[in-house]
Amino acid sequence: GSQEQFATLAGGDSEVAATTTSDRITLSPGVAAITPTDLRMVLRHELFHYAARHDTAADAPTWLTEGVADFVGRAATAQSPAWASVAQSGQLPTVAELANEGPGRSGAYDRAWSFASYVADTYGAERLRALYLMACGQGHPDVATAVRKVFGVELPVLLTGWRQWHSS
């Protein structure tokens, strides 16, 4: 009904279109004003979270859970308005960046999405899925160990490849 109800029931602020909990997806009142294309993107993103909830540990890396959800949610040809800033930063987003209200949050989500897109483009969607399950599943190892096990390379090598992918 109202933004206040959404914040109370779902924990979302005014810039959040939807949230997913273990038992539901809650849409903010603001989604009534977005385009059908954007609504489909939001729903795919949230449906991924909902579908993956049993395979995702509570302490999973937020940048990876959000990046993969955005990869699933965004159309394959989607380009981010902040694509250049992703390449310039070249850093995975922090939990704080993903949680902060304001324009920095969008760029953090773009970086998480672009990393997932790079992995899928370079190694295939199945390897992205394998990384997700290894790094985000119950009892998961740290990300560096998961990367080593899934790709056979060290995390800095994967991150360098991601940064170079933006410049090509």
XYZ file of N, CA and C in Angstrom:
504
model
N 0.791 -1.202 0.000
C 0.000 0.000 0.000
C 0.833 1.266 0.000
N 1.773 1.391 0.920
C 2.570 2.611 1.020
C 4.044 2.267 1.148
N 4.870 3.266 0.915
C 6.312 3.078 1.053
C 6.667 2.735 2.499
N 5.948 3.331 3.445
C 6.196 3.055 4.855
C 5.897 1.581 5.173
N 4.791 1.057 4.638
C 4.469 -0.347 4.842
C 5.533 -1.246 4.220
N 5.981 -0.895 3.021
C 7.025 -1.674 2.359
C 8.294 -1.688 3.205
N 8.673 -0.533 3.727
C 9.880 -0.459 4.564
C 9.730 -1.301 5.822
N 8.569 -1.278 6.422
C 8.330 -2.035 7.648
C 8.256 -3.537 7.385
N 7.503 -3.931 6.376
C 7.270 -5.350 6.115
C 8.416 -6.026 5.379
N 9.050 -5.296 4.464
C 10.049 -5.926 3.601
C 11.450 -5.380 3.795
N 11.596 -4.318 4.557
C 12.920 -3.770 4.805
C 13.503 -2.979 3.655
N 12.679 -2.606 2.695
C 13.176 -1.878 1.535
C 13.042 -0.382 1.682
N 14.022 0.348 1.175
C 13.936 1.801 1.200
C 13.296 2.291 -0.101
N 13.271 3.594 -0.288
C 12.562 4.170 -1.429
C 13.190 3.838 -2.782
N 14.437 3.366 -2.797
C 15.092 3.034 -4.067
C 15.043 1.551 -4.382
N 14.411 0.763 -3.532
C 14.325 -0.680 -3.723
C 12.989 -1.010 -4.360
N 13.033 -1.758 -5.458
C 11.802 -2.117 -6.167
C 11.123 -3.325 -5.549
N 11.906 -4.232 -4.975
C 11.338 -5.462 -4.411
C 12.346 -6.090 -3.467
N 11.844 -6.934 -2.588
C 12.712 -7.722 -1.721
C 12.194 -9.159 -1.699
N 13.102 -10.060 -1.370
C 12.739 -11.470 -1.284
C 13.142 -11.992 0.083
N 12.216 -12.699 0.713
C 12.503 -13.373 1.968
C 12.335 -14.871 1.731
N 12.457 -15.650 2.771
C 12.347 -17.095 2.615
C 10.958 -17.540 2.184
N 9.965 -16.699 2.388
C 8.609 -17.121 2.036
C 7.861 -16.230 1.055
N 8.469 -15.130 0.619
C 7.738 -14.279 -0.336
C 8.619 -13.248 -1.022
N 8.085 -12.756 -2.130
C 8.645 -11.605 -2.833
C 7.680 -10.457 -2.579
N 8.204 -9.326 -2.128
C 7.368 -8.161 -1.857
C 7.786 -7.046 -2.797
N 6.823 -6.518 -3.537
C 7.077 -5.415 -4.454
C 6.769 -4.092 -3.774
N 7.583 -3.093 -4.044
C 7.332 -1.769 -3.482
C 6.219 -1.095 -4.277
N 5.565 -0.111 -3.692
C 4.535 0.623 -4.441
C 5.106 1.306 -5.683
N 6.393 1.613 -5.666
C 7.027 2.298 -6.792
C 7.079 1.491 -8.076
N 6.924 0.173 -8.007
C 6.983 -0.622 -9.232
C 5.816 -0.331 -10.159
N 4.765 0.269 -9.638
C 3.620 0.623 -10.489
C 4.016 1.642 -11.553
N 5.104 2.369 -11.311
C 5.519 3.414 -12.234
C 6.613 2.990 -13.206
N 7.123 1.757 -13.104
C 8.210 1.357 -14.001
C 7.651 0.704 -15.261
N 8.488 0.622 -16.258
C 8.061 0.054 -17.538
C 7.861 -1.457 -17.412
N 7.083 -2.032 -18.308
C 6.920 -3.491 -18.288
C 8.258 -4.237 -18.427
N 9.162 -3.705 -19.229
C 10.484 -4.332 -19.397
C 11.244 -4.324 -18.077
N 11.249 -3.197 -17.391
C 11.943 -3.111 -16.106
C 11.268 -3.984 -15.049
N 9.945 -4.073 -15.092
C 9.238 -4.935 -14.146
C 9.625 -6.403 -14.355
N 9.725 -6.821 -15.614
C 10.154 -8.192 -15.893
C 11.563 -8.441 -15.348
N 12.437 -7.444 -15.492
C 13.801 -7.574 -14.989
C 13.790 -7.713 -13.467
N 13.031 -6.888 -12.799
C 12.931 -6.957 -11.333
C 12.379 -8.316 -10.906
N 11.336 -8.772 -11.574
C 10.734 -10.058 -11.208
C 11.693 -11.224 -11.435
N 12.423 -11.219 -12.556
C 13.398 -12.298 -12.794
C 14.477 -12.293 -11.715
N 14.958 -11.097 -11.355
C 15.979 -10.958 -10.308
C 15.453 -11.547 -8.998
N 14.267 -11.138 -8.586
C 13.711 -11.598 -7.315
C 13.329 -13.077 -7.359
N 12.840 -13.542 -8.503
C 12.528 -14.963 -8.636
C 13.782 -15.818 -8.522
N 14.913 -15.308 -9.026
C 16.172 -16.033 -8.833
C 16.467 -16.173 -7.344
N 16.399 -15.048 -6.600
C 16.653 -15.117 -5.162
C 15.718 -16.126 -4.495
N 14.453 -16.086 -4.873
C 13.477 -16.981 -4.256
C 13.793 -18.444 -4.594
N 14.086 -18.704 -5.862
C 14.382 -20.072 -6.287
C 15.677 -20.595 -5.671
N 16.643 -19.719 -5.465
C 17.959 -20.129 -4.946
C 18.040 -20.087 -3.423
N 16.969 -19.712 -2.760
C 17.036 -19.484 -1.311
C 17.504 -20.702 -0.521
N 17.154 -21.898 -0.954
C 17.564 -23.100 -0.215
C 19.028 -23.464 -0.476
N 19.580 -22.968 -1.587
C 20.978 -23.234 -1.936
C 21.909 -22.095 -1.533
N 21.369 -21.055 -0.896
C 22.152 -19.867 -0.576
C 22.285 -19.711 0.933
N 23.519 -19.690 1.394
C 23.789 -19.506 2.827
C 23.516 -18.061 3.223
N 23.135 -17.874 4.462
C 22.855 -16.522 4.962
C 24.088 -15.623 4.891
N 25.279 -16.216 4.978
C 26.510 -15.423 4.942
C 27.200 -15.459 3.573
N 26.442 -15.798 2.542
C 27.014 -15.822 1.182
C 27.464 -14.426 0.785
N 28.486 -14.317 -0.076
C 28.949 -12.997 -0.520
C 27.825 -12.247 -1.241
N 27.444 -11.118 -0.692
C 26.321 -10.350 -1.240
C 26.577 -9.937 -2.678
N 27.800 -9.540 -2.998
C 28.092 -9.088 -4.362
C 27.860 -10.216 -5.363
N 28.091 -11.463 -4.955
C 27.888 -12.577 -5.866
C 26.409 -12.949 -5.952
N 25.701 -12.953 -4.823
C 24.272 -13.279 -4.885
C 23.517 -12.232 -5.692
N 23.865 -10.968 -5.510
C 23.183 -9.900 -6.265
C 23.649 -9.855 -7.716
N 24.917 -10.103 -7.950
C 25.434 -10.091 -9.317
C 24.816 -11.185 -10.172
N 24.691 -12.388 -9.615
C 24.091 -13.487 -10.368
C 22.593 -13.242 -10.553
N 21.929 -12.723 -9.518
C 20.505 -12.400 -9.667
C 20.294 -11.340 -10.753
N 21.169 -10.348 -10.812
C 21.073 -9.346 -11.882
C 21.391 -9.958 -13.236
N 22.355 -10.858 -13.299
C 22.673 -11.532 -14.559
C 21.444 -12.276 -15.073
N 20.754 -12.968 -14.184
C 19.532 -13.684 -14.556
C 18.422 -12.694 -14.920
N 18.344 -11.610 -14.177
C 17.259 -10.656 -14.365
C 17.368 -9.774 -15.584
N 18.566 -9.376 -15.917
C 18.750 -8.453 -17.046
C 18.781 -9.219 -18.362
N 18.294 -8.586 -19.390
C 18.349 -9.194 -20.719
C 19.802 -9.376 -21.132
N 20.046 -10.382 -21.938
C 21.414 -10.708 -22.356
C 22.105 -9.533 -23.033
N 21.363 -8.685 -23.684
C 21.971 -7.563 -24.400
C 21.954 -6.273 -23.598
N 21.533 -6.335 -22.350
C 21.435 -5.118 -21.546
C 22.799 -4.467 -21.383
N 22.842 -3.172 -21.509
C 24.044 -2.411 -21.231
C 23.768 -1.497 -20.059
N 24.707 -1.394 -19.195
C 24.543 -0.562 -18.025
C 24.907 0.876 -18.365
N 24.145 1.835 -17.855
C 24.519 3.230 -18.069
C 25.841 3.577 -17.395
N 26.233 2.786 -16.434
C 27.480 3.051 -15.707
C 28.595 2.107 -16.145
N 28.509 1.552 -17.357
C 29.491 0.572 -17.826
C 30.912 1.113 -17.740
N 31.105 2.361 -18.098
C 32.448 2.942 -18.045
C 32.960 3.013 -16.611
N 32.088 3.340 -15.657
C 32.540 3.422 -14.270
C 32.877 2.040 -13.716
N 32.244 1.004 -14.244
C 32.576 -0.356 -13.829
C 34.012 -0.647 -14.208
N 34.348 -0.318 -15.444
C 35.702 -0.576 -15.930
C 36.726 0.257 -15.164
N 36.379 1.499 -14.844
C 37.314 2.358 -14.127
C 37.558 1.857 -12.707
N 36.504 1.455 -12.026
C 36.637 0.991 -10.645
C 37.366 -0.342 -10.603
N 36.859 -1.313 -11.330
C 37.473 -2.629 -11.373
C 37.480 -3.351 -10.036
N 36.653 -2.905 -9.097
C 36.599 -3.509 -7.772
C 35.239 -4.154 -7.551
N 35.245 -5.290 -6.901
C 33.979 -5.898 -6.531
C 33.310 -5.018 -5.484
N 32.000 -4.914 -5.525
C 31.317 -4.040 -4.567
C 31.332 -4.620 -3.155
N 31.314 -3.743 -2.196
C 31.251 -4.151 -0.792
C 29.786 -4.288 -0.372
N 29.576 -4.934 0.759
C 28.233 -5.051 1.316
C 27.663 -3.656 1.571
N 28.491 -2.768 2.094
C 28.036 -1.406 2.385
C 27.595 -0.685 1.119
N 28.344 -0.830 0.036
C 27.969 -0.169 -1.217
C 26.640 -0.695 -1.749
N 26.409 -1.991 -1.607
C 25.165 -2.584 -2.086
C 23.980 -2.198 -1.208
N 24.232 -1.871 0.044
C 23.157 -1.552 0.981
C 22.871 -0.062 1.081
N 23.831 0.786 0.737
C 23.661 2.227 0.896
C 22.606 2.777 -0.046
N 21.821 3.703 0.484
C 20.898 4.422 -0.379
C 21.702 5.426 -1.189
N 21.207 5.753 -2.367
C 21.859 6.761 -3.172
C 22.441 6.205 -4.456
N 23.060 7.080 -5.233
C 23.548 6.688 -6.554
C 24.668 5.660 -6.535
N 25.409 5.554 -5.455
C 26.485 4.572 -5.380
C 25.984 3.142 -5.410
N 24.768 2.920 -4.945
C 24.203 1.571 -4.920
C 24.046 1.042 -6.337
N 23.566 1.855 -7.224
C 23.361 1.426 -8.612
C 24.677 0.985 -9.244
N 25.729 1.764 -9.032
C 27.036 1.396 -9.570
C 27.569 0.105 -8.957
N 27.284 -0.112 -7.681
C 27.713 -1.351 -7.020
C 27.000 -2.549 -7.637
N 25.700 -2.415 -7.876
C 24.964 -3.500 -8.530
C 25.479 -3.724 -9.950
N 25.808 -2.643 -10.644
C 26.355 -2.775 -11.997
C 27.668 -3.548 -11.990
N 28.525 -3.286 -10.998
C 29.796 -4.015 -10.916
C 29.569 -5.489 -10.608
N 28.647 -5.779 -9.707
C 28.345 -7.174 -9.389
C 27.790 -7.893 -10.620
N 26.883 -7.229 -11.324
C 26.299 -7.798 -12.548
C 27.372 -8.010 -13.609
N 28.253 -7.032 -13.769
C 29.257 -7.156 -14.825
C 30.233 -8.295 -14.526
N 30.554 -8.520 -13.251
C 31.426 -9.643 -12.915
C 30.749 -10.955 -13.298
N 29.476 -11.115 -12.925
C 28.741 -12.335 -13.283
C 28.646 -12.468 -14.802
N 28.430 -11.378 -15.491
C 28.356 -11.400 -16.962
C 29.690 -11.817 -17.570
N 30.780 -11.305 -17.006
C 32.110 -11.685 -17.482
C 32.331 -13.188 -17.320
N 32.006 -13.711 -16.147
C 32.210 -15.141 -15.899
C 31.394 -15.966 -16.891
N 30.127 -15.608 -17.081
C 29.272 -16.357 -18.009
C 29.772 -16.232 -19.441
N 30.209 -15.037 -19.829
C 30.688 -14.814 -21.194
C 32.000 -15.562 -21.456
N 32.862 -15.601 -20.471
C 34.187 -16.193 -20.628
C 34.202 -17.704 -20.388
N 33.488 -18.142 -19.362
C 33.550 -19.546 -18.948
C 32.255 -20.320 -19.186
N 31.173 -19.602 -19.430
C 29.881 -20.247 -19.640
C 28.980 -20.127 -18.423
N 27.682 -20.145 -18.676
C 26.691 -19.992 -17.610
C 26.759 -21.141 -16.604
N 27.111 -22.333 -17.056
C 27.207 -23.465 -16.120
C 28.333 -23.263 -15.116
N 29.431 -22.652 -15.550
C 30.533 -22.390 -14.607
C 30.155 -21.264 -13.641
N 29.366 -20.284 -14.121
C 28.860 -19.252 -13.219
C 27.979 -19.903 -12.162
N 27.131 -20.820 -12.571
C 26.267 -21.554 -11.633
C 27.119 -22.342 -10.641
N 28.170 -22.990 -11.133
C 29.059 -23.755 -10.256
C 29.732 -22.842 -9.229
N 30.161 -21.657 -9.669
C 30.765 -20.697 -8.741
C 29.751 -20.287 -7.688
N 28.540 -19.997 -8.114
C 27.494 -19.599 -7.168
C 27.281 -20.687 -6.122
N 27.095 -21.900 -6.571
C 26.838 -22.997 -5.636
C 28.019 -23.232 -4.694
N 29.238 -23.118 -5.220
C 30.428 -23.341 -4.398
C 30.639 -22.189 -3.405
N 30.519 -20.947 -3.860
C 30.841 -19.787 -3.027
C 29.677 -19.301 -2.172
N 28.466 -19.694 -2.512
C 27.289 -19.177 -1.808
C 26.487 -20.254 -1.082
N 26.817 -21.516 -1.320
C 26.057 -22.604 -0.714
C 26.339 -22.768 0.768
N 25.509 -23.576 1.399
C 25.687 -23.865 2.830
C 27.093 -24.429 3.058
N 27.790 -23.928 4.067
C 29.130 -24.398 4.384
C 30.168 -24.023 3.343
N 29.918 -22.957 2.606
C 30.798 -22.548 1.505
C 32.187 -22.135 1.987
N 33.199 -22.336 1.127
C 34.534 -21.810 1.438
C 34.577 -20.317 1.109
N 35.710 -19.691 1.353
C 35.850 -18.292 0.948
C 35.856 -18.214 -0.580
N 35.639 -17.023 -1.108
C 35.518 -16.836 -2.553
C 36.789 -17.257 -3.270
N 37.948 -16.941 -2.710
C 39.211 -17.294 -3.366
C 39.333 -18.812 -3.543
N 38.937 -19.560 -2.537
C 38.977 -21.025 -2.633
C 37.971 -21.518 -3.665
N 36.771 -20.942 -3.650
C 35.746 -21.343 -4.622
C 36.212 -21.070 -6.046
N 36.823 -19.915 -6.283
C 37.333 -19.581 -7.617
C 38.402 -20.588 -8.030
N 39.301 -20.897 -7.140
C 40.370 -21.859 -7.441
C 39.789 -23.222 -7.806
N 38.782 -23.671 -7.062
C 38.186 -24.985 -7.317
C 37.370 -25.012 -8.604
N 36.645 -23.944 -8.891
C 35.767 -23.931 -10.071
C 36.527 -23.622 -11.357
N 37.468 -22.673 -11.294
C 38.144 -22.212 -12.515
C 39.607 -22.644 -12.621
N 40.179 -23.098 -11.526
C 41.578 -23.502 -11.551
C 42.540 -22.332 -11.639
N 42.089 -21.142 -11.251
C 42.939 -19.950 -11.224
C 42.739 -19.252 -9.885
N 43.652 -18.378 -9.566
C 43.534 -17.587 -8.344
C 42.572 -16.420 -8.584
N 41.937 -15.938 -7.526
C 40.983 -14.839 -7.626
C 41.576 -13.599 -8.300
N 42.804 -13.173 -7.971
C 43.348 -11.996 -8.663
C 43.435 -12.175 -10.190
N 43.699 -13.393 -10.646
C 43.748 -13.658 -12.093
C 42.364 -13.480 -12.703
N 41.341 -13.987 -12.022
C 39.971 -13.836 -12.508
C 39.563 -12.365 -12.526
N 39.932 -11.624 -11.499
C 39.602 -10.203 -11.446
C 40.331 -9.418 -12.537
N 41.564 -9.777 -12.817
C 42.299 -9.117 -13.910
C 41.613 -9.383 -15.241
N 41.176 -10.611 -15.464
C 40.440 -10.931 -16.676
C 39.167 -10.132 -16.802
N 38.462 -9.950 -15.698
C 37.233 -9.145 -15.676
C 37.541 -7.696 -16.069
N 38.592 -7.137 -15.504
C 38.946 -5.751 -15.827
C 39.342 -5.617 -17.294
N 40.082 -6.576 -17.819
C 40.491 -6.542 -19.235
C 39.293 -6.728 -20.160
N 38.326 -7.502 -19.745
C 37.120 -7.761 -20.529
C 36.380 -6.448 -20.810
N 36.427 -5.516 -19.863
C 35.771 -4.229 -20.054
C 36.472 -3.369 -21.106
N 37.753 -3.567 -21.240
C 38.485 -2.713 -22.180
C 38.458 -3.265 -23.597
N 37.892 -4.477 -23.764
C 37.851 -5.044 -25.121
C 36.564 -4.716 -25.830
